[in-house]
mmCIF file of C-alpha atoms and ligand atoms in Angstrom:
data_model
loop_
_atom_site.group_PDB
_atom_site.id
_atom_site.type_symbol
_atom_site.label_atom_id
_atom_site.label_comp_id
_atom_site.label_asym_id
_atom_site.label_seq_id
_atom_site.Cartn_x
_atom_site.Cartn_y
_atom_site.Cartn_z
ATOM 1 C CA MET A 1 -0.084 -0.317 -0.243
ATOM 2 C CA ALA A 2 1.658 3.521 -1.388
ATOM 3 C CA LYS A 3 3.313 5.334 2.246
ATOM 4 C CA ARG A 4 1.550 8.257 3.164
ATOM 5 C CA HIS A 5 3.989 11.958 3.652
ATOM 6 C CA CYS A 6 3.526 14.625 5.728
ATOM 7 C CA ILE A 7 6.353 16.760 6.417
ATOM 8 C CA LEU A 8 5.936 19.258 9.379
ATOM 9 C CA MET A 9 7.283 22.959 8.837
ATOM 10 C CA GLY A 10 8.015 25.791 11.060
ATOM 11 C CA PRO A 11 11.078 29.060 12.417
ATOM 12 C CA PRO A 12 13.034 27.041 14.765
ATOM 13 C CA GLY A 13 11.474 27.293 18.400
ATOM 14 C CA ALA A 14 8.020 26.517 16.948
ATOM 15 C CA GLY A 15 8.017 23.429 18.809
ATOM 16 C CA LYS A 16 7.979 21.254 15.572
ATOM 17 C CA GLY A 17 10.351 18.447 18.199
ATOM 18 C CA THR A 18 7.070 17.824 20.530
ATOM 19 C CA GLN A 19 4.339 17.898 18.023
ATOM 20 C CA ALA A 20 6.117 15.418 15.624
ATOM 21 C CA ALA A 21 6.707 12.624 18.607
ATOM 22 C CA MET A 22 3.021 13.452 19.038
ATOM 23 C CA ILE A 23 1.909 13.107 15.172
ATOM 24 C CA ALA A 24 3.693 10.451 14.621
ATOM 25 C CA SER A 25 2.474 8.067 17.309
ATOM 26 C CA ALA A 26 -0.647 9.247 16.668
ATOM 27 C CA TYR A 27 -0.864 8.414 13.186
ATOM 28 C CA ASP A 28 1.377 5.062 12.740
ATOM 29 C CA PHE A 29 4.003 7.277 11.170
ATOM 30 C CA GLU A 30 7.412 6.950 10.860
ATOM 31 C CA HIS A 31 9.003 10.476 12.531
ATOM 32 C CA ILE A 32 12.421 11.338 10.934
ATOM 33 C CA SER A 33 13.997 14.793 12.288
ATOM 34 C CA THR A 34 17.324 15.892 9.997
ATOM 35 C CA GLY A 35 17.950 17.784 12.971
ATOM 36 C CA ASP A 36 17.888 14.672 15.367
ATOM 37 C CA VAL A 37 19.674 12.523 12.737
ATOM 38 C CA LEU A 38 22.741 15.070 12.232
ATOM 39 C CA ARG A 39 22.992 16.023 16.293
ATOM 40 C CA ARG A 40 23.788 12.336 17.525
ATOM 41 C CA GLU A 41 26.265 11.889 14.260
ATOM 42 C CA VAL A 42 28.193 15.197 15.594
ATOM 43 C CA SER A 43 28.045 13.278 18.576
ATOM 44 C CA LYS A 44 29.834 10.117 17.744
ATOM 45 C CA CYS A 45 32.148 12.482 15.966
ATOM 46 C CA SER A 46 31.366 10.679 12.773
ATOM 47 C CA ASP A 47 32.361 11.651 9.034
ATOM 48 C CA LEU A 48 29.390 13.273 8.501
ATOM 49 C CA GLY A 49 28.969 14.826 11.737
ATOM 50 C CA LYS A 50 32.362 16.482 11.631
ATOM 51 C CA ARG A 51 31.257 17.544 8.001
ATOM 52 C CA ALA A 52 27.889 18.936 9.864
ATOM 53 C CA LYS A 53 28.393 20.719 12.828
ATOM 54 C CA THR A 54 30.243 23.446 11.757
ATOM 55 C CA PHE A 55 27.426 24.351 9.592
ATOM 56 C CA MET A 56 25.249 23.580 12.801
ATOM 57 C CA ASN A 57 27.267 25.046 14.771
ATOM 58 C CA ARG A 58 26.995 28.498 13.470
ATOM 59 C CA GLY A 59 23.110 28.206 12.410
ATOM 60 C CA ASP A 60 23.727 27.775 8.686
ATOM 61 C CA LEU A 61 22.003 24.664 6.444
ATOM 62 C CA VAL A 62 24.471 21.800 6.319
ATOM 63 C CA PRO A 63 25.066 20.645 2.331
ATOM 64 C CA SER A 64 21.830 19.431 1.151
ATOM 65 C CA SER A 65 23.498 16.792 -0.667
ATOM 66 C CA LEU A 66 24.348 14.928 2.984
ATOM 67 C CA VAL A 67 20.475 15.145 4.111
ATOM 68 C CA ILE A 68 18.884 13.678 0.847
ATOM 69 C CA GLU A 69 21.491 10.687 1.545
ATOM 70 C CA MET A 70 19.634 10.368 4.910
ATOM 71 C CA ILE A 71 16.726 10.915 3.549
ATOM 72 C CA ALA A 72 17.123 8.107 1.088
ATOM 73 C CA SER A 73 17.682 5.548 3.065
ATOM 74 C CA ARG A 74 15.383 5.943 5.472
ATOM 75 C CA ILE A 75 12.558 5.576 2.779
ATOM 76 C CA ASP A 76 14.412 3.403 1.249
ATOM 77 C CA ASP A 77 14.818 1.205 4.200
ATOM 78 C CA GLY A 78 10.880 1.248 4.868
ATOM 79 C CA THR A 79 8.775 0.321 7.506
ATOM 80 C CA GLY A 80 6.132 -1.493 8.790
ATOM 81 C CA LYS A 81 4.731 2.131 9.589
ATOM 82 C CA LYS A 82 1.744 3.791 7.710
ATOM 83 C CA GLY A 83 3.870 6.975 6.485
ATOM 84 C CA PHE A 84 6.662 8.881 7.496
ATOM 85 C CA LEU A 85 6.509 12.329 9.524
ATOM 86 C CA TYR A 86 9.330 14.392 7.554
ATOM 87 C CA ASP A 87 10.969 17.801 10.770
ATOM 88 C CA GLY A 88 12.895 19.737 9.894
ATOM 89 C CA PHE A 89 13.715 18.722 6.076
ATOM 90 C CA PRO A 90 12.954 20.013 3.426
ATOM 91 C CA ARG A 91 14.577 23.054 4.412
ATOM 92 C CA ASN A 92 14.790 24.402 0.688
ATOM 93 C CA ARG A 93 13.125 23.974 -2.857
ATOM 94 C CA GLU A 94 16.288 21.964 -3.866
ATOM 95 C CA GLN A 95 15.590 19.393 -0.931
ATOM 96 C CA ALA A 96 11.917 18.963 -1.443
ATOM 97 C CA GLU A 97 12.403 18.852 -5.539
ATOM 98 C CA VAL A 98 14.555 15.831 -4.237
ATOM 99 C CA LEU A 99 11.997 14.399 -2.213
ATOM 100 C CA GLU A 100 9.049 14.866 -4.928
ATOM 101 C CA GLU A 101 11.185 13.209 -7.457
ATOM 102 C CA MET A 102 12.168 9.912 -4.922
ATOM 103 C CA LEU A 103 8.300 9.371 -3.824
ATOM 104 C CA GLN A 104 6.965 9.601 -7.713
ATOM 105 C CA LYS A 105 9.890 6.719 -8.223
ATOM 106 C CA ARG A 106 7.418 5.202 -5.638
ATOM 107 C CA ASN A 107 4.467 6.416 -7.283
ATOM 108 C CA GLU A 108 3.700 8.018 -3.755
ATOM 109 C CA THR A 109 3.979 11.983 -3.359
ATOM 110 C CA ILE A 110 3.783 14.412 -0.821
ATOM 111 C CA ASP A 111 0.467 14.219 1.230
ATOM 112 C CA MET A 112 0.293 17.568 3.412
ATOM 113 C CA VAL A 113 2.750 19.549 5.104
ATOM 114 C CA LEU A 114 2.213 20.992 8.468
ATOM 115 C CA TYR A 115 3.150 24.398 9.148
ATOM 116 C CA LEU A 116 3.275 25.984 13.258
ATOM 117 C CA ASP A 117 3.758 29.277 12.668
ATOM 118 C CA VAL A 118 4.518 31.086 15.509
ATOM 119 C CA PRO A 119 5.464 34.808 17.015
ATOM 120 C CA GLU A 120 9.547 35.931 16.467
ATOM 121 C CA GLU A 121 9.241 37.505 19.875
ATOM 122 C CA VAL A 122 7.746 34.033 20.859
ATOM 123 C CA LEU A 123 10.274 32.296 19.613
ATOM 124 C CA PHE A 124 13.124 34.656 21.609
ATOM 125 C CA SER A 125 11.656 34.929 24.992
ATOM 126 C CA ARG A 126 11.371 30.168 24.059
ATOM 127 C CA ILE A 127 15.137 29.555 23.622
ATOM 128 C CA GLU A 128 16.439 31.836 26.693
ATOM 129 C CA THR A 129 13.585 29.193 29.083
ATOM 130 C CA ARG A 130 15.684 26.426 27.143
ATOM 131 C CA ILE A 131 19.080 27.698 28.024
ATOM 132 C CA LYS A 132 17.455 29.009 31.621
ATOM 133 C CA LEU A 133 15.714 25.344 31.842
ATOM 134 C CA ALA A 134 19.966 23.934 31.070
ATOM 135 C CA GLN A 135 20.809 26.167 33.289
ATOM 136 C CA THR A 136 19.080 25.485 36.643
ATOM 137 C CA THR A 137 19.026 21.181 35.378
ATOM 138 C CA LYS A 138 22.708 21.441 34.988
ATOM 139 C CA SER A 139 21.969 20.004 32.255
ATOM 140 C CA GLU A 140 24.284 21.098 28.419
ATOM 141 C CA PRO A 141 21.970 22.764 25.816
ATOM 142 C CA ARG A 142 22.420 22.093 22.591
ATOM 143 C CA ALA A 143 25.111 23.932 20.984
ATOM 144 C CA ASP A 144 23.378 26.190 18.663
ATOM 145 C CA ASP A 145 20.342 27.369 21.239
ATOM 146 C CA CYS A 146 21.684 31.017 22.380
ATOM 147 C CA GLU A 147 20.063 34.350 21.178
ATOM 148 C CA GLU A 148 22.844 34.866 18.181
ATOM 149 C CA ILE A 149 22.892 31.706 16.661
ATOM 150 C CA LEU A 150 18.376 31.265 17.040
ATOM 151 C CA GLU A 151 19.260 35.622 14.901
ATOM 152 C CA ALA A 152 21.068 33.139 12.256
ATOM 153 C CA ARG A 153 18.841 30.420 12.218
ATOM 154 C CA LEU A 154 15.656 33.038 11.872
ATOM 155 C CA GLU A 155 17.314 34.495 8.890
ATOM 156 C CA VAL A 156 18.631 31.313 6.902
ATOM 157 C CA PHE A 157 14.523 29.922 8.103
ATOM 158 C CA LYS A 158 13.777 33.650 6.315
ATOM 159 C CA ARG A 159 15.397 33.234 3.407
ATOM 160 C CA ASP A 160 15.295 29.643 2.302
ATOM 161 C CA THR A 161 12.778 28.108 3.367
ATOM 162 C CA GLN A 162 9.758 30.713 4.126
ATOM 163 C CA PRO A 163 9.656 30.640 -0.055
ATOM 164 C CA LEU A 164 9.341 26.591 0.012
ATOM 165 C CA VAL A 165 6.067 27.784 3.040
ATOM 166 C CA ILE A 166 4.897 29.881 -0.236
ATOM 167 C CA PHE A 167 5.786 26.971 -3.007
ATOM 168 C CA PHE A 168 3.472 24.431 -0.662
ATOM 169 C CA LYS A 169 0.998 26.968 -0.666
ATOM 170 C CA ASN A 170 0.861 28.086 -4.070
ATOM 171 C CA ASN A 171 0.561 24.141 -4.126
ATOM 172 C CA ASN A 172 -1.953 23.690 -1.689
ATOM 173 C CA LYS A 173 -0.357 21.414 0.731
ATOM 174 C CA LEU A 174 -0.180 23.802 3.101
ATOM 175 C CA TYR A 175 -2.057 23.722 6.317
ATOM 176 C CA THR A 176 -1.354 26.521 8.699
ATOM 177 C CA ILE A 177 -1.769 26.365 12.746
ATOM 178 C CA ASP A 178 -1.094 28.491 15.382
ATOM 179 C CA GLY A 179 1.580 27.425 17.488
ATOM 180 C CA ASP A 180 1.755 30.250 19.679
ATOM 181 C CA GLN A 181 -0.565 27.772 22.398
ATOM 182 C CA LYS A 182 -0.190 25.395 24.843
ATOM 183 C CA PRO A 183 1.679 22.131 22.642
ATOM 184 C CA GLU A 184 -1.922 19.437 23.785
ATOM 185 C CA VAL A 185 -4.470 22.405 22.094
ATOM 186 C CA VAL A 186 -1.479 22.326 19.260
ATOM 187 C CA PHE A 187 -2.272 19.006 18.843
ATOM 188 C CA GLU A 188 -5.878 19.171 18.769
ATOM 189 C CA ASP A 189 -5.374 21.543 15.986
ATOM 190 C CA ILE A 190 -3.548 19.738 14.126
ATOM 191 C CA LYS A 191 -5.262 16.294 14.396
ATOM 192 C CA LYS A 192 -8.649 18.576 13.473
ATOM 193 C CA MET A 193 -6.294 18.955 10.131
ATOM 194 C CA MET A 194 -4.994 15.252 9.665
ATOM 195 C CA ASN A 195 -8.000 13.503 10.236
ATOM 196 C CA GLY A 196 -10.114 12.566 6.918
ATOM 197 C CA ARG A 197 -6.793 13.780 4.999
ATOM 198 C CA VAL A 198 -3.664 11.096 5.749
HETATM 199 P P1 LIG B 1 16.607 21.272 13.491
HETATM 200 O O1 LIG B 1 16.660 20.139 14.701
HETATM 201 O O2 LIG B 1 16.132 21.153 13.051
HETATM 202 O O3 LIG B 1 16.603 22.882 14.418
HETATM 203 O O4 LIG B 1 17.865 21.391 12.210
HETATM 204 C C1 LIG B 1 19.501 21.701 13.214
HETATM 205 C C2 LIG B 1 20.395 22.261 12.097
HETATM 206 O O5 LIG B 1 20.947 21.130 11.643
HETATM 207 C C3 LIG B 1 19.952 23.712 11.407
HETATM 208 O O6 LIG B 1 20.074 24.107 12.118
HETATM 209 C C4 LIG B 1 20.547 22.734 10.651
HETATM 210 O O7 LIG B 1 22.369 23.537 10.852
HETATM 211 C C5 LIG B 1 21.195 21.466 10.289
HETATM 212 N N1 LIG B 1 19.841 20.896 9.543
HETATM 213 C C6 LIG B 1 18.490 20.192 10.232
HETATM 214 N N2 LIG B 1 17.824 19.618 9.215
HETATM 215 C C7 LIG B 1 17.926 20.342 8.020
HETATM 216 C C8 LIG B 1 18.078 20.243 6.613
HETATM 217 N N3 LIG B 1 16.919 19.241 5.752
HETATM 218 N N4 LIG B 1 18.546 20.828 5.859
HETATM 219 C C9 LIG B 1 20.417 21.387 6.116
HETATM 220 N N5 LIG B 1 20.729 21.779 7.016
HETATM 221 C C10 LIG B 1 19.516 21.043 8.303
#
Protein backbone atom coordinates (compact mmCIF):
# COMPACT_ATOMS: atom_id res chain seq x y z
CA MET A 1 0.00 0.00 0.00
CA ALA A 2 1.19 3.52 -0.79
CA LYS A 3 2.82 5.24 2.16
CA ARG A 4 1.71 8.64 3.39
CA HIS A 5 4.24 11.48 3.48
CA CYS A 6 3.64 14.49 5.74
CA ILE A 7 5.98 17.38 6.36
CA LEU A 8 6.08 19.45 9.53
CA MET A 9 7.49 22.93 9.02
CA GLY A 10 8.00 25.98 11.19
CA PRO A 11 10.68 28.43 12.31
CA PRO A 12 13.32 27.33 14.85
CA GLY A 13 11.72 27.00 18.29
CA ALA A 14 8.20 26.55 16.88
CA GLY A 15 7.79 23.22 18.70
CA LYS A 16 8.23 20.90 15.72
CA GLY A 17 10.02 18.18 17.71
CA THR A 18 7.29 17.95 20.37
CA GLN A 19 4.45 17.87 17.85
CA ALA A 20 6.27 15.49 15.49
CA ALA A 21 6.66 12.87 18.22
CA MET A 22 2.95 13.09 19.09
CA ILE A 23 1.83 12.96 15.44
CA ALA A 24 4.08 10.01 14.61
CA SER A 25 2.75 7.98 17.48
CA ALA A 26 -0.93 8.87 16.91
CA TYR A 27 -0.86 8.24 13.14
CA ASP A 28 1.65 5.35 13.01
CA PHE A 29 4.21 7.35 11.05
CA GLU A 30 7.97 6.97 11.05
CA HIS A 31 9.36 10.23 12.51
CA ILE A 32 12.40 11.49 10.60
CA SER A 33 14.10 14.48 12.19
CA THR A 34 17.14 15.52 10.18
CA GLY A 35 18.27 17.77 13.06
CA ASP A 36 18.18 14.85 15.54
CA VAL A 37 20.07 12.55 13.17
CA LEU A 38 22.70 15.22 12.56
CA ARG A 39 23.12 15.93 16.30
CA ARG A 40 23.62 12.19 16.92
CA GLU A 41 26.26 12.07 14.19
CA VAL A 42 28.02 15.10 15.73
CA SER A 43 28.09 13.47 19.16
CA LYS A 44 29.50 10.25 17.62
CA CYS A 45 32.16 12.31 15.81
CA SER A 46 31.38 10.42 12.62
CA ASP A 47 32.54 11.73 9.24
CA LEU A 48 29.07 13.08 8.56
CA GLY A 49 28.97 14.68 12.04
CA LYS A 50 32.36 16.34 11.54
CA ARG A 51 31.24 17.77 8.20
CA ALA A 52 27.91 18.99 9.58
CA LYS A 53 29.11 20.49 12.87
CA THR A 54 30.58 23.76 11.59
CA PHE A 55 27.41 24.59 9.66
CA MET A 56 25.13 23.68 12.55
CA ASN A 57 27.08 25.63 15.16
CA ARG A 58 26.76 28.83 13.19
CA GLY A 59 23.06 28.30 12.44
CA ASP A 60 23.55 27.55 8.74
CA LEU A 61 22.01 24.72 6.78
CA VAL A 62 24.34 21.78 6.17
CA PRO A 63 24.84 21.01 2.45
CA SER A 64 21.68 19.44 1.03
CA SER A 65 23.55 16.44 -0.42
CA LEU A 66 24.37 15.21 3.12
CA VAL A 67 20.77 15.42 4.27
CA ILE A 68 19.23 13.98 1.10
CA GLU A 69 21.39 10.85 1.40
CA MET A 70 20.13 10.32 4.96
CA ILE A 71 16.51 10.69 3.88
CA ALA A 72 16.85 8.43 0.84
CA SER A 73 18.22 5.57 2.90
CA ARG A 74 15.48 5.95 5.55
CA ILE A 75 12.74 5.84 2.91
CA ASP A 76 14.33 2.88 1.10
CA ASP A 77 14.84 0.92 4.30
CA GLY A 78 11.07 1.10 4.69
CA THR A 79 9.14 0.31 7.83
CA GLY A 80 5.90 -1.41 8.59
CA LYS A 81 4.44 1.98 9.38
CA LYS A 82 1.70 3.80 7.52
CA GLY A 83 3.94 6.62 6.38
CA PHE A 84 6.63 9.15 7.18
CA LEU A 85 6.60 12.41 9.09
CA TYR A 86 9.45 14.70 8.08
CA ASP A 87 10.56 17.14 10.76
CA GLY A 88 13.11 19.76 9.65
CA PHE A 89 13.18 18.47 6.08
CA PRO A 90 12.91 19.78 3.38
CA ARG A 91 14.42 23.16 4.26
CA ASN A 92 14.70 24.61 0.73
CA ARG A 93 13.34 24.15 -2.80
CA GLU A 94 16.18 21.86 -3.86
CA GLN A 95 15.45 19.40 -1.03
CA ALA A 96 11.71 19.53 -1.73
CA GLU A 97 12.22 18.79 -5.42
CA VAL A 98 14.51 15.85 -4.70
CA LEU A 99 11.99 14.47 -2.20
CA GLU A 100 9.16 14.77 -4.75
CA GLU A 101 11.29 12.92 -7.32
CA MET A 102 12.09 10.13 -4.87
CA LEU A 103 8.41 9.75 -4.03
CA GLN A 104 7.27 9.88 -7.66
CA LYS A 105 9.45 6.83 -8.37
CA ARG A 106 7.41 5.01 -5.74
CA ASN A 107 4.11 6.35 -7.09
CA GLU A 108 3.75 8.33 -3.90
CA THR A 109 3.61 12.03 -3.15
CA ILE A 110 3.80 14.63 -0.38
CA ASP A 111 0.29 14.40 1.05
CA MET A 112 0.27 17.40 3.32
CA VAL A 113 2.50 20.06 4.84
CA LEU A 114 1.73 21.30 8.34
CA TYR A 115 3.10 24.72 9.18
CA LEU A 116 3.47 25.84 12.81
CA ASP A 117 3.09 29.60 12.85
CA VAL A 118 4.76 31.31 15.84
CA PRO A 119 5.62 35.05 16.16
CA GLU A 120 9.31 35.92 16.32
CA GLU A 121 9.23 37.40 19.85
CA VAL A 122 7.74 34.14 21.16
CA LEU A 123 10.55 32.15 19.53
CA PHE A 124 13.15 34.26 21.36
CA SER A 125 11.43 33.90 24.72
CA ARG A 126 11.16 30.11 24.24
CA ILE A 127 14.89 29.83 23.55
CA GLU A 128 15.62 31.92 26.68
CA THR A 129 13.45 29.55 28.71
CA ARG A 130 15.29 26.54 27.23
CA ILE A 131 18.68 28.05 28.15
CA LYS A 132 17.53 28.86 31.73
CA LEU A 133 16.12 25.37 32.11
CA ALA A 134 19.43 23.85 31.01
CA GLN A 135 21.22 26.09 33.57
CA THR A 136 18.97 25.12 36.46
CA THR A 137 19.04 21.40 35.62
CA LYS A 138 22.80 21.65 34.88
CA SER A 139 22.21 19.85 31.59
CA GLU A 140 24.01 20.59 28.37
CA PRO A 141 21.99 23.02 26.19
CA ARG A 142 21.91 22.47 22.42
CA ALA A 143 25.02 24.03 20.89
CA ASP A 144 22.83 26.25 18.69
CA ASP A 145 20.43 27.32 21.49
CA CYS A 146 21.58 30.88 22.06
CA GLU A 147 20.22 34.22 20.99
CA GLU A 148 22.87 35.05 18.36
CA ILE A 149 22.58 31.68 16.66
CA LEU A 150 18.79 31.79 16.84
CA GLU A 151 19.01 35.08 14.92
CA ALA A 152 21.15 33.39 12.27
CA ARG A 153 18.79 30.39 12.09
CA LEU A 154 15.83 32.72 11.68
CA GLU A 155 17.56 34.55 8.84
CA VAL A 156 18.25 31.24 7.11
CA PHE A 157 14.62 30.25 7.68
CA LYS A 158 13.38 33.46 6.08
CA ARG A 159 15.80 33.23 3.16
CA ASP A 160 15.63 29.51 2.30
CA THR A 161 12.62 27.94 3.97
CA GLN A 162 9.93 30.63 3.88
CA PRO A 163 9.84 30.56 0.03
CA LEU A 164 9.21 26.82 0.29
CA VAL A 165 6.26 27.47 2.61
CA ILE A 166 4.82 29.76 -0.07
CA PHE A 167 5.53 27.15 -2.75
CA PHE A 168 3.56 24.50 -0.82
CA LYS A 169 0.78 27.02 -0.22
CA ASN A 170 0.52 27.68 -3.94
CA ASN A 171 0.33 23.91 -4.49
CA ASN A 172 -2.57 23.63 -2.04
CA LYS A 173 -0.59 21.36 0.28
CA LEU A 174 -0.11 23.77 3.17
CA TYR A 175 -2.10 23.66 6.42
CA THR A 176 -1.22 26.44 8.86
CA ILE A 177 -1.63 25.95 12.59
CA ASP A 178 -1.33 28.58 15.32
CA GLY A 179 1.77 27.32 17.16
CA ASP A 180 1.54 29.97 19.88
CA GLN A 181 -0.71 27.88 22.11
CA LYS A 182 -0.16 25.12 24.67
CA PRO A 183 1.36 22.00 23.02
CA GLU A 184 -1.77 19.91 23.66
CA VAL A 185 -3.98 22.57 22.02
CA VAL A 186 -1.64 22.78 19.02
CA PHE A 187 -1.86 18.99 18.73
CA GLU A 188 -5.67 19.08 18.79
CA ASP A 189 -5.59 21.62 15.93
CA ILE A 190 -3.16 19.42 13.99
CA LYS A 191 -5.43 16.41 14.39
CA LYS A 192 -8.39 18.42 13.05
CA MET A 193 -6.33 19.18 9.93
CA MET A 194 -5.05 15.62 9.49
CA ASN A 195 -8.15 13.57 10.19
CA GLY A 196 -9.72 12.44 6.95
CA ARG A 197 -6.74 13.67 4.91
CA VAL A 198 -4.11 11.04 5.67
P1 LIG B 1 16.70 21.45 13.67
O1 LIG B 1 16.82 20.57 14.86
O2 LIG B 1 15.73 20.92 12.65
O3 LIG B 1 16.45 22.89 14.01
O4 LIG B 1 18.12 21.42 12.92
C1 LIG B 1 19.29 21.84 13.58
C2 LIG B 1 20.36 22.17 12.55
O5 LIG B 1 20.63 20.99 11.75
C3 LIG B 1 19.97 23.23 11.53
O6 LIG B 1 20.20 24.53 12.00
C4 LIG B 1 20.88 22.85 10.35
O7 LIG B 1 22.20 23.26 10.59
C5 LIG B 1 20.85 21.34 10.39
N1 LIG B 1 19.74 20.78 9.58
C6 LIG B 1 18.66 20.09 10.03
N2 LIG B 1 17.87 19.72 9.01
C7 LIG B 1 18.46 20.21 7.89
C8 LIG B 1 18.13 20.18 6.50
N3 LIG B 1 17.01 19.59 6.06
N4 LIG B 1 18.98 20.76 5.61
C9 LIG B 1 20.11 21.35 6.03
N5 LIG B 1 20.48 21.44 7.32
C10 LIG B 1 19.67 20.87 8.25
